[in-house]
Amino acid sequence: MESASSAPGALPYYVALSQLLGLSVVAMTGAWLGVYRGGIAWESALQFNVHPLCMVIGLIFLQGDALLVYRVFRKEPKRTTKIVHGLLHVFAFVIALVGLVAVFDYHKKKGYQDLYSLHSWCGLLVFILYLVQWLVGFGFFLFPGASFSLRSRYRPQHVFLGAAIFLLSVGTALLGLKEALLFELGTRYSAFVPEGVLANALGLLLAGFAAVVLYILTRAAWQRPARAEEQALSMDFKTLTEGDSPGSQ
Amino acid sequence: MESASSAPGALPYYVALSQLLGLSVVAMTGAWLGVYRGGIAWESALQFNVHPLCMVIGLIFLQGDALLVYRVFRKEPKRTTKIVHGLLHVFAFVIALVGLVAVFDYHKKKGYQDLYSLHSWCGLLVFILYLVQWLVGFGFFLFPGASFSLRSRYRPQHVFLGAAIFLLSVGTALLGLKEALLFELGTRYSAFVPEGVLANALGLLLAGFAAVVLYILTRAAWQRPARAEEQALSMDFKTLTEGDSPGSQ
């Protein structure tokens, strides 16, 4: 996507900015739910509040950080980096699952209809794609079966789909935030009540976090440099037409 | 972002898919406004409907197509491509401006508050960034003053910001769609009324258009190949430490 613009030395500052934004998003979601929505609990009406908090921690912050693993640990052995990447996604998924159960359980107790809104349709799509992406990624990159050439061809698709799922997660969060505001505030929203202003700021922070994560991901100079032995394998591969896996690194 | 995966021959199919999705978005927005919201007019309550239609045509369809110009016309002279790219953005901006005036005028006539919602904050941000990006892009790439080295360093930032503005536009459209649904349908939304289902499908199509445009943009193999003379200039540049503009191509 780019040539030699971003100096490698600037990467830590962008990573720090992404963490500052990501943690601000989590903290502000907690503050919103604590100050204006009565806090968090598994019983009573507060069970709903588990949903936004878990989704923001799992599908926004942890998912975003999982994408950055290959940039942050760009000098570590590839296998370690892969495992950290895969594990972060597992944590993200499990936390998001708690958030999903919370909202379905809350709807059931209240007798509300499920899955009618655009937010819920997008959220369901995120969940399905996330699970498929994880399983296919595991099969190709961590399970020892896939050949080197197959991995090379699948990698760019995996990276693109990962970024797309992350962006759809952020979009879904924005839709959910808006829904929660309009349901609760109604016409008071247009009177610039503090909750509305806080939630709008949270929405902009969410978009900012996504933008910085995406910026870091798309800088060519910040990509993980292939180490000597990986480079050798990849050279070997280029001389063969269809090479078998030369053993996982 | 990727190596040698996507075959160059597949580009036309992806471009065709993007146009199919983009035109479906425009048609479905028109159908939604025509069937469920009484159509379009500059006077009366129908003036509001000008807003979503103009925004979808300008800031979604035309903006998306403007980003694809360098891929679709990848074999044309660079200067022609630049002008088409810049002009498409001008059309997009002017149409969006009509949509902006429509909603402010409608709010004024109705005595509604302006700029209180997350949708409006994101929309305002899109407008400011779009204008700045266009002016800076014009200054660097079409105005003859900027040196070759300056252009090379600014290009990746321009590409990233362009993609980010496009994605924020799509996110803003989703927020606006959700707002329009909740204001009008209220609790009927949860009864799966046809308008709600149609609008949800429109939301998914919007996300699909964004995904395909982004996919085309990020495939390395589909980027515009540097022509012989451009390549020569770029080689020249590499041997100089800080070269002056070798004349615009």
Short mmCIF file of C-alpha atoms in Angstrom, two decimals, chain B residues 7 11 155 213:
data_model
loop_
_atom_site.label_atom_id
_atom_site.label_comp_id
_atom_site.label_asym_id
_atom_site.label_seq_id
_atom_site.Cartn_x
_atom_site.Cartn_y
_atom_site.Cartn_z
CA ALA B 7 -4.34 -12.89 -10.02
CA LEU B 11 -9.73 -7.50 -11.07
CA ARG B 155 1.23 9.50 -1.25
CA VAL B 213 -13.82 -1.51 -2.50
#
